[in-house]
Coordinates of C-alpha atoms in Angstrom, one line a residue:
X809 CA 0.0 0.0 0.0
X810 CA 1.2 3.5 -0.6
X811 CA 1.0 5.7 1.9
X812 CA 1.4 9.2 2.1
X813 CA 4.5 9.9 3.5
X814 CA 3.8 12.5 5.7
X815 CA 2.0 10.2 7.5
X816 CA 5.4 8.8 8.6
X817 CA 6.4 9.4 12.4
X818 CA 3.0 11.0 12.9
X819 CA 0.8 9.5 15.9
X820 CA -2.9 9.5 17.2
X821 CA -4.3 11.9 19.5
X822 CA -4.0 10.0 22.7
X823 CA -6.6 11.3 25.2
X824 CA -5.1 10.1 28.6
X825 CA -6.3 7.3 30.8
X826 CA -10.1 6.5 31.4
X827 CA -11.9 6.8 34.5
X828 CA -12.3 3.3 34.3
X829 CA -9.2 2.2 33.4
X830 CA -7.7 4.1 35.9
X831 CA -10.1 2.5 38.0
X832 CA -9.0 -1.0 37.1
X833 CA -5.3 0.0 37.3
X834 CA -5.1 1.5 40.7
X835 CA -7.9 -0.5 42.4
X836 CA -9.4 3.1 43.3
X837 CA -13.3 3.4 43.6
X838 CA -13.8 7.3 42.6
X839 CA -12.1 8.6 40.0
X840 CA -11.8 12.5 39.7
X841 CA -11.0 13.4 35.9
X842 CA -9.5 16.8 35.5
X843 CA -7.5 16.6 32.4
X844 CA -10.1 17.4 29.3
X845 CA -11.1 20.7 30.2
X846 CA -14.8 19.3 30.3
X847 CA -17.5 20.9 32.5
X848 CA -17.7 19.7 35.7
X849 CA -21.4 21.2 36.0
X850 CA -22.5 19.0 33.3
X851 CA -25.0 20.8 30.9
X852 CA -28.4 23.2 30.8
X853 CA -31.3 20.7 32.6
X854 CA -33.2 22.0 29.0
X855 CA -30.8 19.7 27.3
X856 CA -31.0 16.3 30.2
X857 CA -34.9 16.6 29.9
X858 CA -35.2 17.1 25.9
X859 CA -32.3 14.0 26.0
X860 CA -35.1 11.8 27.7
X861 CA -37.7 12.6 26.0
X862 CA -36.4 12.5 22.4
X863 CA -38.2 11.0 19.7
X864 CA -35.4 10.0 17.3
X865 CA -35.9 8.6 14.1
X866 CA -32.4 6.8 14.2
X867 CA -32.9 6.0 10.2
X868 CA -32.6 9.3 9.0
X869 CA -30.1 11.2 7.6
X870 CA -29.2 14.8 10.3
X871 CA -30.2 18.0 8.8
X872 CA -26.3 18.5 6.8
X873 CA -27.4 22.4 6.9
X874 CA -28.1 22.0 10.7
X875 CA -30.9 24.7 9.9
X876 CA -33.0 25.0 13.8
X877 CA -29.4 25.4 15.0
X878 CA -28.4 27.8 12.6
X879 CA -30.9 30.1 12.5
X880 CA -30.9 30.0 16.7
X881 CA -27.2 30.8 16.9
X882 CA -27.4 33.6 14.3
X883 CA -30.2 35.3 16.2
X884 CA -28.1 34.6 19.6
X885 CA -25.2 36.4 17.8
X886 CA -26.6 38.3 15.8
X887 CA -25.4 37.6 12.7
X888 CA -26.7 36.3 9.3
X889 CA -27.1 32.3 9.6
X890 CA -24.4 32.5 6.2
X891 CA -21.7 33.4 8.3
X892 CA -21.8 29.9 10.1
X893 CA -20.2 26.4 9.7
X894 CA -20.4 23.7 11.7
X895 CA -18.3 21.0 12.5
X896 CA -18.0 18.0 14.7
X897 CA -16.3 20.1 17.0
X898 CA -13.7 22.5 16.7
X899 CA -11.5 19.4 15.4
X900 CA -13.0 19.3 12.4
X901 CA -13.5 22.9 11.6
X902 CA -9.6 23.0 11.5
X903 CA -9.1 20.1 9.3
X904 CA -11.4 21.9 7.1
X905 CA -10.2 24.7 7.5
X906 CA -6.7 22.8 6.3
X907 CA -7.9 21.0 4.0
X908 CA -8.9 23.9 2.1
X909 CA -6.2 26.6 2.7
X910 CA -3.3 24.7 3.1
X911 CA -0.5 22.4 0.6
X912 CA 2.7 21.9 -0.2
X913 CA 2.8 25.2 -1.5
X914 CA 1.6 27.5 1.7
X915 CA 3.4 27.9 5.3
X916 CA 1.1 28.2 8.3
X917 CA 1.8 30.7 11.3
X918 CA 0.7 29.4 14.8
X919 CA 2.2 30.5 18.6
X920 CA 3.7 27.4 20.5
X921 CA 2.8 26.3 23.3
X922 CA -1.0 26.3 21.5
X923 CA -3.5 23.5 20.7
X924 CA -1.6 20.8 18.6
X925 CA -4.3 20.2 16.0
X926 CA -3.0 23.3 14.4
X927 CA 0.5 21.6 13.5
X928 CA -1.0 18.2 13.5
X929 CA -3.4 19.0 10.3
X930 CA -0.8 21.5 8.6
X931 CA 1.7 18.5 8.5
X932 CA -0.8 15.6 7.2
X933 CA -1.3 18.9 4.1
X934 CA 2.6 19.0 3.8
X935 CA 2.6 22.2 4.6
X936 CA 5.5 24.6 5.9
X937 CA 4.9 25.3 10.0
X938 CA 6.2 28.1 11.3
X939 CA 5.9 28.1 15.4
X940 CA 6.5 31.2 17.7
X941 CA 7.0 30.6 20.7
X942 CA 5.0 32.4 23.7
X943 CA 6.8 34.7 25.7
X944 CA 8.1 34.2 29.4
X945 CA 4.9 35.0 30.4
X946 CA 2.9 32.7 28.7
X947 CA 1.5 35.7 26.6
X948 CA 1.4 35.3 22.2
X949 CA 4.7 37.1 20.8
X950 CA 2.2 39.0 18.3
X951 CA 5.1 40.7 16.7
X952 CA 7.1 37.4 16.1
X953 CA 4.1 35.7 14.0
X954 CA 4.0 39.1 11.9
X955 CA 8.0 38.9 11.0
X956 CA 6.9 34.8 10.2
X957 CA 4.3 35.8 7.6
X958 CA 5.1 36.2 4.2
X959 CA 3.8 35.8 0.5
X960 CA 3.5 32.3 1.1
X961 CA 1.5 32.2 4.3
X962 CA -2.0 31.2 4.1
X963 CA -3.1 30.9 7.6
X964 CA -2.4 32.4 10.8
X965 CA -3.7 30.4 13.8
X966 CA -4.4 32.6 17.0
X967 CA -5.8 31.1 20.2
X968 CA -7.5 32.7 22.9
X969 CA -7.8 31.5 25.5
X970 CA -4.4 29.7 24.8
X971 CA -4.8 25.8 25.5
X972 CA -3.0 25.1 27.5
X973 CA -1.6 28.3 29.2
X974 CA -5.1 30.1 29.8
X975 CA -4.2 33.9 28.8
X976 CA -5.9 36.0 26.5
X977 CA -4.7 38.2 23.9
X978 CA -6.0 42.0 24.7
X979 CA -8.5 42.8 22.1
X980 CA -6.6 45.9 21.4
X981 CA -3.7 44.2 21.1
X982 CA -5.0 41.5 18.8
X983 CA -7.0 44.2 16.8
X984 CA -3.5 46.1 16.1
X985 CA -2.3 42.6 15.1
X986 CA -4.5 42.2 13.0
X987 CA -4.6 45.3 10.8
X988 CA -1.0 44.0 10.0
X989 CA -1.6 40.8 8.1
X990 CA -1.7 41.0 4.7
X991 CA -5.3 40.7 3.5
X992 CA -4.6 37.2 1.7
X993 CA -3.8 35.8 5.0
X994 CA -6.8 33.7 6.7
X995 CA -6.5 34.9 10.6
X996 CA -7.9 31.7 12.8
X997 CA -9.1 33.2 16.2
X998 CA -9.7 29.8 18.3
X999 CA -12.2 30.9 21.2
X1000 CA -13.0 27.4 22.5
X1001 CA -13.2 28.9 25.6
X1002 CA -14.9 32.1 25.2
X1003 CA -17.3 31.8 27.3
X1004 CA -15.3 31.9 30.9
X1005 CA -13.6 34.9 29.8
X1006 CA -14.0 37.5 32.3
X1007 CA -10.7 39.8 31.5
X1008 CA -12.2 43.3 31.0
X1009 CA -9.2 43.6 28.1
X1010 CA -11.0 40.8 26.5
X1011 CA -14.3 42.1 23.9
X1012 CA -16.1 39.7 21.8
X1013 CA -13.7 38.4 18.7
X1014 CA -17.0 38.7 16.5
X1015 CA -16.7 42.2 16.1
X1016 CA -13.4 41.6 14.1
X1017 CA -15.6 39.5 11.7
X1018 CA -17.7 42.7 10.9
X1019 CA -14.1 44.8 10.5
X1020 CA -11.6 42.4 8.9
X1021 CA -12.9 40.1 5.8
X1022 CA -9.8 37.5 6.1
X1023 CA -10.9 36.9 10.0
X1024 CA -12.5 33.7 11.0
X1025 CA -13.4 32.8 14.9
X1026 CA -13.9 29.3 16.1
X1027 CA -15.9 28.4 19.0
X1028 CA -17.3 24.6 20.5
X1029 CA -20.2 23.7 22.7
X1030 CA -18.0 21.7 24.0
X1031 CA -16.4 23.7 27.0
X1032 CA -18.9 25.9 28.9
X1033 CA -22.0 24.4 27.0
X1034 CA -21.1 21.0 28.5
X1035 CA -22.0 18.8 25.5
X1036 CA -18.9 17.3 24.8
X1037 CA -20.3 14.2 24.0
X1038 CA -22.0 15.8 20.9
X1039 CA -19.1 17.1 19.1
X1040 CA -21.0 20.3 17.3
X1041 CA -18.3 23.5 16.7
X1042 CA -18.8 26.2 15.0
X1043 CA -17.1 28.7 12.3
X1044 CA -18.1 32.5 12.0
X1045 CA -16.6 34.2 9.4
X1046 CA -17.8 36.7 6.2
X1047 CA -20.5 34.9 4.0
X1048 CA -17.8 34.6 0.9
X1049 CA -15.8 32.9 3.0
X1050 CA -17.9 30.3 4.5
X1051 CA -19.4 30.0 1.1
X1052 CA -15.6 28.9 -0.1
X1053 CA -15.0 26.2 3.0
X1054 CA -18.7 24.6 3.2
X1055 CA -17.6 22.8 0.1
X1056 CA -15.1 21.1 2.2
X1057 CA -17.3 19.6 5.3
X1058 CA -19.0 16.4 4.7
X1059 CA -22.7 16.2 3.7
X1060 CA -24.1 15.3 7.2
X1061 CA -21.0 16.1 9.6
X1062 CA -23.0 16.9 12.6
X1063 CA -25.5 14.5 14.3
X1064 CA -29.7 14.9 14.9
X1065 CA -29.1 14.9 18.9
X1066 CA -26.1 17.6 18.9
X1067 CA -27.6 20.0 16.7
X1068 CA -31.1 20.0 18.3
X1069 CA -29.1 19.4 22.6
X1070 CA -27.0 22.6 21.3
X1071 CA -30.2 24.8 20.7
X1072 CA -31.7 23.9 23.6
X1073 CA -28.0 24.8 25.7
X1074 CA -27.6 27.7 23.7
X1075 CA -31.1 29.4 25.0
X1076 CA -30.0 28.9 28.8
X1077 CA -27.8 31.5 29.4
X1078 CA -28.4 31.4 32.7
X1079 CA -26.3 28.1 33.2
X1080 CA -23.7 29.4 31.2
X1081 CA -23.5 32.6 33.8
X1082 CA -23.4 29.8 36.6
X1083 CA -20.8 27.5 35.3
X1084 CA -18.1 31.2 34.4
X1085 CA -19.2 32.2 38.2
X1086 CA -18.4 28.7 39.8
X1087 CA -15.4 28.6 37.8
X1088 CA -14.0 32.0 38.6
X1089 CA -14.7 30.4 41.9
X1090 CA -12.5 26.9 41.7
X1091 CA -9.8 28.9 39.9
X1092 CA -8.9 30.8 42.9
X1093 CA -8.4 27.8 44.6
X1094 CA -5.5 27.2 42.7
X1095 CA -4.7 30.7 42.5
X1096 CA -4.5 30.5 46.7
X1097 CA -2.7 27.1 46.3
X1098 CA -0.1 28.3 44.5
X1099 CA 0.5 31.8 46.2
X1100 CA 0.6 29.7 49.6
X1101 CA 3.8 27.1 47.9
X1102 CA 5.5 29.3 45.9
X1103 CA 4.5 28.2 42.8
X1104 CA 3.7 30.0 39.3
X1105 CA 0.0 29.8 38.3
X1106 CA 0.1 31.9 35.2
X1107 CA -3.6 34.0 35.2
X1108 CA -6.2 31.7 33.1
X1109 CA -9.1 33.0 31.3
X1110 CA -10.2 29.4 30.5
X1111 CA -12.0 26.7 33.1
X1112 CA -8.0 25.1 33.8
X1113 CA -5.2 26.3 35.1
X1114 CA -1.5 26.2 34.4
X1115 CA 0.3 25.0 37.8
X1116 CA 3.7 24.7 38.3
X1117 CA 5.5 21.3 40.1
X1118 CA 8.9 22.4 40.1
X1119 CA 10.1 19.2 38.7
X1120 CA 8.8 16.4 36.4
X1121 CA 5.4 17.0 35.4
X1122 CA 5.1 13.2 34.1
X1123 CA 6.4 12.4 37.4
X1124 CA 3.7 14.6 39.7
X1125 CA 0.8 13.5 36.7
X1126 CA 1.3 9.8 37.6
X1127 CA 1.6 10.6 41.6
X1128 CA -2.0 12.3 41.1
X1129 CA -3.4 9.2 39.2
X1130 CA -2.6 7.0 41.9
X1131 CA -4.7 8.9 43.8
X1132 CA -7.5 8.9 41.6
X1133 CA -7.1 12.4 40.1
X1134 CA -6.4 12.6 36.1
X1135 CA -4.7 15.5 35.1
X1136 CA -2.7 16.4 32.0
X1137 CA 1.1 16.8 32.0
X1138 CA 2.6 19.5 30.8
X1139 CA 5.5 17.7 29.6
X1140 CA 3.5 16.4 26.8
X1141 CA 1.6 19.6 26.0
X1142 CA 5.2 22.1 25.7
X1143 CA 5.0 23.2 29.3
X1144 CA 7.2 21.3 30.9
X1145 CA 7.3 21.3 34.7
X1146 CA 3.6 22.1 34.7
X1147 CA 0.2 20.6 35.3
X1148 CA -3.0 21.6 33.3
X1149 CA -5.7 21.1 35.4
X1150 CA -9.3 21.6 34.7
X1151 CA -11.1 23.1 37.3
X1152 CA -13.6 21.4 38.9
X1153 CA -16.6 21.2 41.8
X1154 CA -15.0 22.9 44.7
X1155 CA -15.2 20.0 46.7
X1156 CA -12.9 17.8 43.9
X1157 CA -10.8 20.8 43.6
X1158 CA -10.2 20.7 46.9
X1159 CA -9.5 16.9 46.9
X1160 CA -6.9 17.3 44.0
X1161 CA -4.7 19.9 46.3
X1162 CA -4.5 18.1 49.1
X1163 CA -3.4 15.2 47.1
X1164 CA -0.9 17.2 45.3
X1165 CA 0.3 19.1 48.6
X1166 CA 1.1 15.3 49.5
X1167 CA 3.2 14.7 46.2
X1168 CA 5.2 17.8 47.0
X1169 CA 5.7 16.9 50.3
X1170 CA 7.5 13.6 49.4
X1171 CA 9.2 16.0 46.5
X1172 CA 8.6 15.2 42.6
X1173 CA 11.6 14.0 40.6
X1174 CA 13.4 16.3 38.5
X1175 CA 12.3 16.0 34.3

């Protein structure tokens, strides 16, 4: 068989241990999973009772123009409902979104540390990647992706809230940026996690749809919506430009429950105020936690945190899963000698630091 051979070297997302397996392993009875970035509130009780109560004629085909959910989401943002694509998450709306911008012939701009689907699909096109790295601070070195673009660049990838480091870029800031790229440049703005964002410095990425044609904003239902399970993201950019990518999705990429459990989410807003106040909450948990051990927690706009282990991150990861807490390590994700964890219920954020305050206390191994 003949492969591509780009495909060489490349491997699989791999998603971390299950609760069960972890179960299994460690002979634990609860399991506390913190390492996805799901929400630990679960999703809108509109969504649980139309779940139970579903009709669904499992021999037919989904909607492929997902038109309830469209036309519900372009009254919520008040946009036209031809300035939306969706996807089965955000994870297909990038390889879309590669598929159709990027070759052999094309480099890609993205920051690093940043969401590794971004390289990921820009390799399996053969395209040129061009990572900048963050600064010290965690924050996107805006000026070092605009010396990185040239005639050749076709996208530039932009996330904010970074995954995994939390921080925003200021919407001035990222406006400025912005007005910079040359106009045959695609500008990705990834806000899988808009919805926790309480940074006054942050304002709604939408607006730069209406300002900049060559701007396109991702966002999920994933995250804050709590419908993970689903797999429905979403695409907002100028009509000519959605009208160029929906070519690209598959006929019936989204699914009959998702689109239908994400217009039900979408109209309670009050659950999405909840879940941004009970996470503002948790986070200062860990902010505490790591003011009180002398560890960096770099300010997160997102529902995890970035917390330092001063040592191997592997190392403190494994400690915790013996415990029954799964986290991500940060050795995997380009910040080493971290932890991303996803905040939780107070109560199992709570857990989780007094199970790490006994890993430190014993000392974690160097990387």
């Amino acid at each position: 068989m003949r492969w591509n051979p780009r495909l060489e070297g490349m491997r699989a997302y791999e998603p971390g241990k299950t609760i069960g397996e972890v179960k299994r392993e460690f002979g634990l009875e609860r399991i506390v999973k913190l390492a996805s970035n799901e929400n630990p509130f679960g999703c809108s009780a509109e969504v649980k009772k139309f779940i139970a109560e579903s009709g669904l004629e499992t021999e037919l085909y989904p909607d492929g123009y997902a038109t309830e959910l469209r036309e519900a989401l372009s009254d919520h943002l008040g946009i036209s409902p031809r300035q939306l694509l969706f996807g089965g998450g955000s994870d297909e709306l990038i390889v879309i979104l590669s598929r159709a911008l990027l070759s052999e012939n094309e480099n890609t701009v993205m920051p690093w540390p940043s969401f590794p689907q971004y390289r990921h699909n820009a390799r399996i096109q053969g395209t040129e990647i061009r990572e900048v790295s963050l600064h010290e601070d965690f924050s996107h070195d805006l000026d070092g992706m605009l010396k990185a673009i040239d005639e050749n660049t076709s996208i530039v990838w932009l996330c904010t809230p970074n995954n995994p480091t939390g921080g925003i870029i200021p919407h001035e800031e990222l406006k400025a940026f912005i007005r910079k790229v040359p106009e045959h440049v695609l500008v990705i703005v990834d806000n899988a996690y808009h919805e926790f964002v309480t940074d006054p410095a942050y304002a709604d990425p939408l607006t730069l749809v209406e300002e900049f044609p060559n701007v396109l904003v991702l966002r999920t239902f994933s995250k804050a919506y709590g419908l993970a399970a689903f797999r429905i993201g979403y695409a907002v950019a100028r009509e000519e430009v959605i009208a160029k990518l929906d070519p690209v999705r598959p006929p019936f990429n989204t699914n009959v429950l998702g689109q239908q459990a994400a217009a039900f989410a979408l109209a309670d807003q009050e659950f999405i105020a909840r879940t941004r106040q009970q996470n503002v909450a948790g986070k200062d948990q860990y902010v505490r936690f790591a003011e009180a051990h002398g560890l960096n927690c770099p300010v997160s706009e997102a529902n995890f945190v970035l917390l330092e282990v001063k040592g191997s991150a592997d190392a403190a990861a494994y400690e915790l899963l013996k415990r029954g807490y799964i986290v991500r390590s940060g050795d995997k994700l380009g910040t080493p000698g971290y932890l991303r964890i996803t905040v939780g219920t107070q109560e199992d954020n709570a857990g989780l630091l007094a199970a790490l305050e006994q890993v430190l206390a014993h000392g974690v191994p160097e990387a």
